[in-house]
Amino acid sequence: MGWLWAIIVGLVLGLIAKAVIPGKQHIPLWLTIILGMIGAIGGNAIARAAGVDATSGIDWWRHAFQLVAAVILVGLGDRAYTAARGSKRRA
């Protein structure tokens, strides 16, 4: 069940990150999910290091760190994916 939640959280974070980043991203959905999952893991690590990983109620800081990490990773992933594909761009 943990992997299912990781995929769902990765999908949600990845899609929010794509919506926040200006312009069109050229990465496929599967890569968006993976980068969102990695962003969630990285955000959890940053929240743990900052001491805000477990609070009473909703962990807003942890979610903010996860989203920022996902936005950074999706942005970098889009650049890397576009560079790897060369001049072939989808319309």
PDB file of N, CA and C in Angstrom:
ATOM      1  N   MET A   1       0.816  -1.194   0.000  1.00  0.00           N
ATOM      2  CA  MET A   1       0.000   0.000   0.000  1.00  0.00           C
ATOM      3  C   MET A   1       0.863   1.262   0.000  1.00  0.00           C
ATOM      4  N   GLY A   2       2.076   1.160   0.544  1.00  0.00           N
ATOM      5  CA  GLY A   2       2.971   2.304   0.582  1.00  0.00           C
ATOM      6  C   GLY A   2       3.380   2.770  -0.803  1.00  0.00           C
ATOM      7  N   TRP A   3       3.601   1.831  -1.711  1.00  0.00           N
ATOM      8  CA  TRP A   3       3.991   2.199  -3.078  1.00  0.00           C
ATOM      9  C   TRP A   3       2.851   2.883  -3.809  1.00  0.00           C
ATOM     10  N   LEU A   4       1.625   2.450  -3.558  1.00  0.00           N
ATOM     11  CA  LEU A   4       0.469   3.085  -4.187  1.00  0.00           C
ATOM     12  C   LEU A   4       0.366   4.546  -3.746  1.00  0.00           C
ATOM     13  N   TRP A   5       0.533   4.799  -2.452  1.00  0.00           N
ATOM     14  CA  TRP A   5       0.499   6.173  -1.963  1.00  0.00           C
ATOM     15  C   TRP A   5       1.648   6.989  -2.525  1.00  0.00           C
ATOM     16  N   ALA A   6       2.821   6.376  -2.655  1.00  0.00           N
ATOM     17  CA  ALA A   6       3.970   7.090  -3.223  1.00  0.00           C
ATOM     18  C   ALA A   6       3.683   7.502  -4.661  1.00  0.00           C
ATOM     19  N   ILE A   7       3.056   6.631  -5.427  1.00  0.00           N
ATOM     20  CA  ILE A   7       2.717   6.953  -6.819  1.00  0.00           C
ATOM     21  C   ILE A   7       1.662   8.054  -6.874  1.00  0.00           C
ATOM     22  N   ILE A   8       0.662   7.973  -6.006  1.00  0.00           N
ATOM     23  CA  ILE A   8      -0.392   8.994  -5.997  1.00  0.00           C
ATOM     24  C   ILE A   8       0.184  10.355  -5.593  1.00  0.00           C
ATOM     25  N   VAL A   9       0.996  10.373  -4.540  1.00  0.00           N
ATOM     26  CA  VAL A   9       1.611  11.631  -4.098  1.00  0.00           C
ATOM     27  C   VAL A   9       2.539  12.170  -5.184  1.00  0.00           C
ATOM     28  N   GLY A  10       3.310  11.294  -5.829  1.00  0.00           N
ATOM     29  CA  GLY A  10       4.182  11.717  -6.918  1.00  0.00           C
ATOM     30  C   GLY A  10       3.409  12.316  -8.074  1.00  0.00           C
ATOM     31  N   LEU A  11       2.277  11.705  -8.410  1.00  0.00           N
ATOM     32  CA  LEU A  11       1.428  12.233  -9.488  1.00  0.00           C
ATOM     33  C   LEU A  11       0.903  13.611  -9.125  1.00  0.00           C
ATOM     34  N   VAL A  12       0.370  13.748  -7.918  1.00  0.00           N
ATOM     35  CA  VAL A  12      -0.209  15.033  -7.505  1.00  0.00           C
ATOM     36  C   VAL A  12       0.868  16.114  -7.450  1.00  0.00           C
ATOM     37  N   LEU A  13       1.993  15.820  -6.799  1.00  0.00           N
ATOM     38  CA  LEU A  13       3.067  16.820  -6.708  1.00  0.00           C
ATOM     39  C   LEU A  13       3.632  17.165  -8.082  1.00  0.00           C
ATOM     40  N   GLY A  14       3.804  16.162  -8.937  1.00  0.00           N
ATOM     41  CA  GLY A  14       4.323  16.411 -10.276  1.00  0.00           C
ATOM     42  C   GLY A  14       3.393  17.283 -11.105  1.00  0.00           C
ATOM     43  N   LEU A  15       2.089  17.011 -11.022  1.00  0.00           N
ATOM     44  CA  LEU A  15       1.128  17.812 -11.785  1.00  0.00           C
ATOM     45  C   LEU A  15       1.031  19.235 -11.246  1.00  0.00           C
ATOM     46  N   ILE A  16       1.086  19.398  -9.924  1.00  0.00           N
ATOM     47  CA  ILE A  16       1.084  20.750  -9.364  1.00  0.00           C
ATOM     48  C   ILE A  16       2.355  21.485  -9.790  1.00  0.00           C
ATOM     49  N   ALA A  17       3.477  20.786  -9.780  1.00  0.00           N
ATOM     50  CA  ALA A  17       4.738  21.408 -10.197  1.00  0.00           C
ATOM     51  C   ALA A  17       4.676  21.841 -11.654  1.00  0.00           C
ATOM     52  N   LYS A  18       4.100  20.995 -12.519  1.00  0.00           N
ATOM     53  CA  LYS A  18       3.970  21.372 -13.931  1.00  0.00           C
ATOM     54  C   LYS A  18       3.058  22.578 -14.090  1.00  0.00           C
ATOM     55  N   ALA A  19       2.045  22.693 -13.240  1.00  0.00           N
ATOM     56  CA  ALA A  19       1.130  23.830 -13.320  1.00  0.00           C
ATOM     57  C   ALA A  19       1.792  25.117 -12.820  1.00  0.00           C
ATOM     58  N   VAL A  20       2.705  24.998 -11.862  1.00  0.00           N
ATOM     59  CA  VAL A  20       3.361  26.177 -11.291  1.00  0.00           C
ATOM     60  C   VAL A  20       4.440  26.717 -12.218  1.00  0.00           C
ATOM     61  N   ILE A  21       5.146  25.828 -12.888  1.00  0.00           N
ATOM     62  CA  ILE A  21       6.245  26.242 -13.766  1.00  0.00           C
ATOM     63  C   ILE A  21       5.666  26.924 -15.005  1.00  0.00           C
ATOM     64  N   PRO A  22       6.134  28.135 -15.328  1.00  0.00           N
ATOM     65  CA  PRO A  22       5.605  28.807 -16.513  1.00  0.00           C
ATOM     66  C   PRO A  22       6.045  28.117 -17.806  1.00  0.00           C
ATOM     67  N   GLY A  23       5.223  28.224 -18.814  1.00  0.00           N
ATOM     68  CA  GLY A  23       5.532  27.621 -20.106  1.00  0.00           C
ATOM     69  C   GLY A  23       5.090  26.174 -20.175  1.00  0.00           C
ATOM     70  N   LYS A  24       5.400  25.564 -21.306  1.00  0.00           N
ATOM     71  CA  LYS A  24       5.012  24.174 -21.534  1.00  0.00           C
ATOM     72  C   LYS A  24       6.176  23.259 -21.210  1.00  0.00           C
ATOM     73  N   GLN A  25       5.895  22.206 -20.470  1.00  0.00           N
ATOM     74  CA  GLN A  25       6.907  21.208 -20.177  1.00  0.00           C
ATOM     75  C   GLN A  25       6.757  20.056 -21.166  1.00  0.00           C
ATOM     76  N   HIS A  26       7.872  19.463 -21.532  1.00  0.00           N
ATOM     77  CA  HIS A  26       7.864  18.432 -22.567  1.00  0.00           C
ATOM     78  C   HIS A  26       8.114  17.038 -22.021  1.00  0.00           C
ATOM     79  N   ILE A  27       8.108  16.888 -20.689  1.00  0.00           N
ATOM     80  CA  ILE A  27       8.370  15.568 -20.124  1.00  0.00           C
ATOM     81  C   ILE A  27       7.081  14.749 -20.100  1.00  0.00           C
ATOM     82  N   PRO A  28       7.196  13.446 -20.278  1.00  0.00           N
ATOM     83  CA  PRO A  28       6.007  12.595 -20.252  1.00  0.00           C
ATOM     84  C   PRO A  28       5.470  12.411 -18.831  1.00  0.00           C
ATOM     85  N   LEU A  29       4.263  11.885 -18.731  1.00  0.00           N
ATOM     86  CA  LEU A  29       3.608  11.728 -17.443  1.00  0.00           C
ATOM     87  C   LEU A  29       4.377  10.793 -16.516  1.00  0.00           C
ATOM     88  N   TRP A  30       4.941   9.724 -17.051  1.00  0.00           N
ATOM     89  CA  TRP A  30       5.667   8.777 -16.196  1.00  0.00           C
ATOM     90  C   TRP A  30       6.876   9.442 -15.543  1.00  0.00           C
ATOM     91  N   LEU A  31       7.548  10.331 -16.259  1.00  0.00           N
ATOM     92  CA  LEU A  31       8.697  11.033 -15.695  1.00  0.00           C
ATOM     93  C   LEU A  31       8.242  12.086 -14.687  1.00  0.00           C
ATOM     94  N   THR A  32       7.099  12.691 -14.926  1.00  0.00           N
ATOM     95  CA  THR A  32       6.527  13.637 -13.977  1.00  0.00           C
ATOM     96  C   THR A  32       6.235  12.950 -12.654  1.00  0.00           C
ATOM     97  N   ILE A  33       5.667  11.744 -12.716  1.00  0.00           N
ATOM     98  CA  ILE A  33       5.350  10.993 -11.500  1.00  0.00           C
ATOM     99  C   ILE A  33       6.624  10.639 -10.744  1.00  0.00           C
ATOM    100  N   ILE A  34       7.631  10.162 -11.461  1.00  0.00           N
ATOM    101  CA  ILE A  34       8.891   9.777 -10.811  1.00  0.00           C
ATOM    102  C   ILE A  34       9.550  10.987 -10.152  1.00  0.00           C
ATOM    103  N   LEU A  35       9.590  12.106 -10.854  1.00  0.00           N
ATOM    104  CA  LEU A  35      10.200  13.310 -10.278  1.00  0.00           C
ATOM    105  C   LEU A  35       9.377  13.836  -9.099  1.00  0.00           C
ATOM    106  N   GLY A  36       8.065  13.699  -9.157  1.00  0.00           N
ATOM    107  CA  GLY A  36       7.224  14.074  -8.026  1.00  0.00           C
ATOM    108  C   GLY A  36       7.480  13.191  -6.818  1.00  0.00           C
ATOM    109  N   MET A  37       7.680  11.887  -7.045  1.00  0.00           N
ATOM    110  CA  MET A  37       7.997  10.966  -5.951  1.00  0.00           C
ATOM    111  C   MET A  37       9.338  11.314  -5.322  1.00  0.00           C
ATOM    112  N   ILE A  38      10.326  11.599  -6.160  1.00  0.00           N
ATOM    113  CA  ILE A  38      11.649  11.970  -5.647  1.00  0.00           C
ATOM    114  C   ILE A  38      11.562  13.303  -4.901  1.00  0.00           C
ATOM    115  N   GLY A  39      10.750  14.228  -5.396  1.00  0.00           N
ATOM    116  CA  GLY A  39      10.545  15.495  -4.705  1.00  0.00           C
ATOM    117  C   GLY A  39       9.909  15.299  -3.332  1.00  0.00           C
ATOM    118  N   ALA A  40       8.972  14.360  -3.235  1.00  0.00           N
ATOM    119  CA  ALA A  40       8.342  14.070  -1.948  1.00  0.00           C
ATOM    120  C   ALA A  40       9.363  13.510  -0.962  1.00  0.00           C
ATOM    121  N   ILE A  41      10.204  12.610  -1.440  1.00  0.00           N
ATOM    122  CA  ILE A  41      11.236  12.025  -0.576  1.00  0.00           C
ATOM    123  C   ILE A  41      12.234  13.100  -0.146  1.00  0.00           C
ATOM    124  N   GLY A  42      12.658  13.928  -1.090  1.00  0.00           N
ATOM    125  CA  GLY A  42      13.596  15.005  -0.771  1.00  0.00           C
ATOM    126  C   GLY A  42      12.989  16.030   0.173  1.00  0.00           C
ATOM    127  N   GLY A  43      11.723  16.364  -0.041  1.00  0.00           N
ATOM    128  CA  GLY A  43      11.035  17.304   0.843  1.00  0.00           C
ATOM    129  C   GLY A  43      10.913  16.762   2.259  1.00  0.00           C
ATOM    130  N   ASN A  44      10.652  15.454   2.372  1.00  0.00           N
ATOM    131  CA  ASN A  44      10.595  14.836   3.699  1.00  0.00           C
ATOM    132  C   ASN A  44      11.946  14.913   4.396  1.00  0.00           C
ATOM    133  N   ALA A  45      13.010  14.685   3.651  1.00  0.00           N
ATOM    134  CA  ALA A  45      14.354  14.743   4.232  1.00  0.00           C
ATOM    135  C   ALA A  45      14.684  16.162   4.692  1.00  0.00           C
ATOM    136  N   ILE A  46      14.331  17.145   3.890  1.00  0.00           N
ATOM    137  CA  ILE A  46      14.582  18.542   4.268  1.00  0.00           C
ATOM    138  C   ILE A  46      13.753  18.918   5.500  1.00  0.00           C
ATOM    139  N   ALA A  47      12.491  18.491   5.541  1.00  0.00           N
ATOM    140  CA  ALA A  47      11.634  18.777   6.697  1.00  0.00           C
ATOM    141  C   ALA A  47      12.183  18.116   7.959  1.00  0.00           C
ATOM    142  N   ARG A  48      12.677  16.890   7.815  1.00  0.00           N
ATOM    143  CA  ARG A  48      13.258  16.188   8.960  1.00  0.00           C
ATOM    144  C   ARG A  48      14.502  16.931   9.449  1.00  0.00           C
ATOM    145  N   ALA A  49      15.333  17.400   8.517  1.00  0.00           N
ATOM    146  CA  ALA A  49      16.541  18.135   8.896  1.00  0.00           C
ATOM    147  C   ALA A  49      16.192  19.478   9.551  1.00  0.00           C
ATOM    148  N   ALA A  50      15.093  20.085   9.126  1.00  0.00           N
ATOM    149  CA  ALA A  50      14.673  21.362   9.699  1.00  0.00           C
ATOM    150  C   ALA A  50      13.896  21.178  10.995  1.00  0.00           C
ATOM    151  N   GLY A  51      13.538  19.934  11.331  1.00  0.00           N
ATOM    152  CA  GLY A  51      12.824  19.661  12.569  1.00  0.00           C
ATOM    153  C   GLY A  51      11.335  19.895  12.512  1.00  0.00           C
ATOM    154  N   VAL A  52      10.758  19.940  11.309  1.00  0.00           N
ATOM    155  CA  VAL A  52       9.323  20.180  11.169  1.00  0.00           C
ATOM    156  C   VAL A  52       8.622  19.011  10.472  1.00  0.00           C
ATOM    157  N   ASP A  53       9.178  17.810  10.590  1.00  0.00           N
ATOM    158  CA  ASP A  53       8.595  16.675   9.884  1.00  0.00           C
ATOM    159  C   ASP A  53       7.362  16.107  10.581  1.00  0.00           C
ATOM    160  N   ALA A  54       7.245  16.269  11.874  1.00  0.00           N
ATOM    161  CA  ALA A  54       6.096  15.744  12.612  1.00  0.00           C
ATOM    162  C   ALA A  54       5.548  16.834  13.515  1.00  0.00           C
ATOM    163  N   THR A  55       4.417  17.371  13.142  1.00  0.00           N
ATOM    164  CA  THR A  55       3.763  18.398  13.939  1.00  0.00           C
ATOM    165  C   THR A  55       2.358  17.935  14.263  1.00  0.00           C
ATOM    166  N   SER A  56       1.719  18.603  15.185  1.00  0.00           N
ATOM    167  CA  SER A  56       0.330  18.254  15.468  1.00  0.00           C
ATOM    168  C   SER A  56      -0.543  18.847  14.359  1.00  0.00           C
ATOM    169  N   GLY A  57      -1.430  18.037  13.840  1.00  0.00           N
ATOM    170  CA  GLY A  57      -2.279  18.489  12.741  1.00  0.00           C
ATOM    171  C   GLY A  57      -1.640  18.215  11.395  1.00  0.00           C
ATOM    172  N   ILE A  58      -1.916  19.072  10.441  1.00  0.00           N
ATOM    173  CA  ILE A  58      -1.401  18.907   9.081  1.00  0.00           C
ATOM    174  C   ILE A  58       0.026  19.454   9.020  1.00  0.00           C
ATOM    175  N   ASP A  59       0.897  18.715   8.415  1.00  0.00           N
ATOM    176  CA  ASP A  59       2.307  19.114   8.299  1.00  0.00           C
ATOM    177  C   ASP A  59       2.494  20.045   7.106  1.00  0.00           C
ATOM    178  N   TRP A  60       2.089  21.297   7.241  1.00  0.00           N
ATOM    179  CA  TRP A  60       2.141  22.245   6.128  1.00  0.00           C
ATOM    180  C   TRP A  60       3.567  22.492   5.660  1.00  0.00           C
ATOM    181  N   TRP A  61       4.504  22.600   6.598  1.00  0.00           N
ATOM    182  CA  TRP A  61       5.890  22.850   6.210  1.00  0.00           C
ATOM    183  C   TRP A  61       6.456  21.692   5.417  1.00  0.00           C
ATOM    184  N   ARG A  62       6.146  20.477   5.839  1.00  0.00           N
ATOM    185  CA  ARG A  62       6.638  19.300   5.117  1.00  0.00           C
ATOM    186  C   ARG A  62       6.089  19.291   3.696  1.00  0.00           C
ATOM    187  N   HIS A  63       4.803  19.599   3.556  1.00  0.00           N
ATOM    188  CA  HIS A  63       4.197  19.624   2.219  1.00  0.00           C
ATOM    189  C   HIS A  63       4.785  20.751   1.362  1.00  0.00           C
ATOM    190  N   ALA A  64       5.083  21.875   1.972  1.00  0.00           N
ATOM    191  CA  ALA A  64       5.702  22.986   1.232  1.00  0.00           C
ATOM    192  C   ALA A  64       7.086  22.585   0.733  1.00  0.00           C
ATOM    193  N   PHE A  65       7.875  21.929   1.597  1.00  0.00           N
ATOM    194  CA  PHE A  65       9.199  21.462   1.182  1.00  0.00           C
ATOM    195  C   PHE A  65       9.086  20.442   0.057  1.00  0.00           C
ATOM    196  N   GLN A  66       8.100  19.549   0.132  1.00  0.00           N
ATOM    197  CA  GLN A  66       7.898  18.551  -0.920  1.00  0.00           C
ATOM    198  C   GLN A  66       7.557  19.218  -2.243  1.00  0.00           C
ATOM    199  N   LEU A  67       6.676  20.215  -2.200  1.00  0.00           N
ATOM    200  CA  LEU A  67       6.272  20.894  -3.427  1.00  0.00           C
ATOM    201  C   LEU A  67       7.425  21.672  -4.043  1.00  0.00           C
ATOM    202  N   VAL A  68       8.200  22.362  -3.230  1.00  0.00           N
ATOM    203  CA  VAL A  68       9.340  23.119  -3.753  1.00  0.00           C
ATOM    204  C   VAL A  68      10.354  22.166  -4.389  1.00  0.00           C
ATOM    205  N   ALA A  69      10.615  21.042  -3.730  1.00  0.00           N
ATOM    206  CA  ALA A  69      11.541  20.055  -4.295  1.00  0.00           C
ATOM    207  C   ALA A  69      11.005  19.499  -5.610  1.00  0.00           C
ATOM    208  N   ALA A  70       9.701  19.229  -5.677  1.00  0.00           N
ATOM    209  CA  ALA A  70       9.110  18.709  -6.909  1.00  0.00           C
ATOM    210  C   ALA A  70       9.181  19.738  -8.030  1.00  0.00           C
ATOM    211  N   VAL A  71       8.933  21.010  -7.730  1.00  0.00           N
ATOM    212  CA  VAL A  71       9.007  22.059  -8.748  1.00  0.00           C
ATOM    213  C   VAL A  71      10.427  22.146  -9.307  1.00  0.00           C
ATOM    214  N   ILE A  72      11.415  22.112  -8.420  1.00  0.00           N
ATOM    215  CA  ILE A  72      12.806  22.178  -8.874  1.00  0.00           C
ATOM    216  C   ILE A  72      13.151  20.973  -9.737  1.00  0.00           C
ATOM    217  N   LEU A  73      12.757  19.783  -9.284  1.00  0.00           N
ATOM    218  CA  LEU A  73      13.099  18.569 -10.034  1.00  0.00           C
ATOM    219  C   LEU A  73      12.374  18.487 -11.378  1.00  0.00           C
ATOM    220  N   VAL A  74      11.107  18.886 -11.426  1.00  0.00           N
ATOM    221  CA  VAL A  74      10.379  18.861 -12.703  1.00  0.00           C
ATOM    222  C   VAL A  74      10.977  19.884 -13.661  1.00  0.00           C
ATOM    223  N   GLY A  75      11.357  21.049 -13.151  1.00  0.00           N
ATOM    224  CA  GLY A  75      12.001  22.050 -14.002  1.00  0.00           C
ATOM    225  C   GLY A  75      13.321  21.559 -14.570  1.00  0.00           C
ATOM    226  N   LEU A  76      14.149  20.980 -13.704  1.00  0.00           N
ATOM    227  CA  LEU A  76      15.428  20.434 -14.179  1.00  0.00           C
ATOM    228  C   LEU A  76      15.226  19.216 -15.082  1.00  0.00           C
ATOM    229  N   GLY A  77      14.251  18.387 -14.727  1.00  0.00           N
ATOM    230  CA  GLY A  77      13.958  17.206 -15.541  1.00  0.00           C
ATOM    231  C   GLY A  77      13.476  17.578 -16.932  1.00  0.00           C
ATOM    232  N   ASP A  78      12.687  18.648 -17.022  1.00  0.00           N
ATOM    233  CA  ASP A  78      12.217  19.106 -18.328  1.00  0.00           C
ATOM    234  C   ASP A  78      13.377  19.590 -19.185  1.00  0.00           C
ATOM    235  N   ARG A  79      14.286  20.334 -18.581  1.00  0.00           N
ATOM    236  CA  ARG A  79      15.456  20.803 -19.335  1.00  0.00           C
ATOM    237  C   ARG A  79      16.322  19.636 -19.799  1.00  0.00           C
ATOM    238  N   ALA A  80      16.546  18.670 -18.914  1.00  0.00           N
ATOM    239  CA  ALA A  80      17.371  17.516 -19.266  1.00  0.00           C
ATOM    240  C   ALA A  80      16.695  16.669 -20.341  1.00  0.00           C
ATOM    241  N   TYR A  81      15.382  16.474 -20.215  1.00  0.00           N
ATOM    242  CA  TYR A  81      14.644  15.672 -21.191  1.00  0.00           C
ATOM    243  C   TYR A  81      14.659  16.352 -22.559  1.00  0.00           C
ATOM    244  N   THR A  82      14.457  17.665 -22.574  1.00  0.00           N
ATOM    245  CA  THR A  82      14.474  18.408 -23.832  1.00  0.00           C
ATOM    246  C   THR A  82      15.867  18.372 -24.461  1.00  0.00           C
ATOM    247  N   ALA A  83      16.893  18.498 -23.638  1.00  0.00           N
ATOM    248  CA  ALA A  83      18.276  18.460 -24.169  1.00  0.00           C
ATOM    249  C   ALA A  83      18.622  17.068 -24.703  1.00  0.00           C
ATOM    250  N   ALA A  84      18.142  16.038 -24.023  1.00  0.00           N
ATOM    251  CA  ALA A  84      18.427  14.668 -24.458  1.00  0.00           C
ATOM    252  C   ALA A  84      17.695  14.324 -25.753  1.00  0.00           C
ATOM    253  N   ARG A  85      16.530  14.889 -25.945  1.00  0.00           N
ATOM    254  CA  ARG A  85      15.766  14.628 -27.164  1.00  0.00           C
ATOM    255  C   ARG A  85      16.250  15.459 -28.327  1.00  0.00           C
ATOM    256  N   GLY A  86      17.095  16.439 -28.081  1.00  0.00           N
ATOM    257  CA  GLY A  86      17.619  17.273 -29.154  1.00  0.00           C
ATOM    258  C   GLY A  86      16.617  18.306 -29.596  1.00  0.00           C
ATOM    259  N   SER A  87      16.594  18.564 -30.872  1.00  0.00           N
ATOM    260  CA  SER A  87      15.712  19.589 -31.407  1.00  0.00           C
ATOM    261  C   SER A  87      14.314  19.062 -31.688  1.00  0.00           C
ATOM    262  N   LYS A  88      14.050  17.797 -31.402  1.00  0.00           N
ATOM    263  CA  LYS A  88      12.717  17.240 -31.593  1.00  0.00           C
ATOM    264  C   LYS A  88      11.827  17.740 -30.472  1.00  0.00           C
ATOM    265  N   ARG A  89      10.898  18.596 -30.787  1.00  0.00           N
ATOM    266  CA  ARG A  89       9.982  19.116 -29.777  1.00  0.00           C
ATOM    267  C   ARG A  89       8.567  18.849 -30.211  1.00  0.00           C
ATOM    268  N   ARG A  90       7.752  18.511 -29.238  1.00  0.00           N
ATOM    269  CA  ARG A  90       6.330  18.311 -29.522  1.00  0.00           C
ATOM    270  C   ARG A  90       5.644  19.672 -29.580  1.00  0.00           C
ATOM    271  N   ALA A  91       4.643  19.772 -30.410  1.00  0.00           N
ATOM    272  CA  ALA A  91       3.906  21.031 -30.526  1.00  0.00           C
ATOM    273  C   ALA A  91       2.894  21.164 -29.431  1.00  0.00           C
TER     274      ALA A  91
END
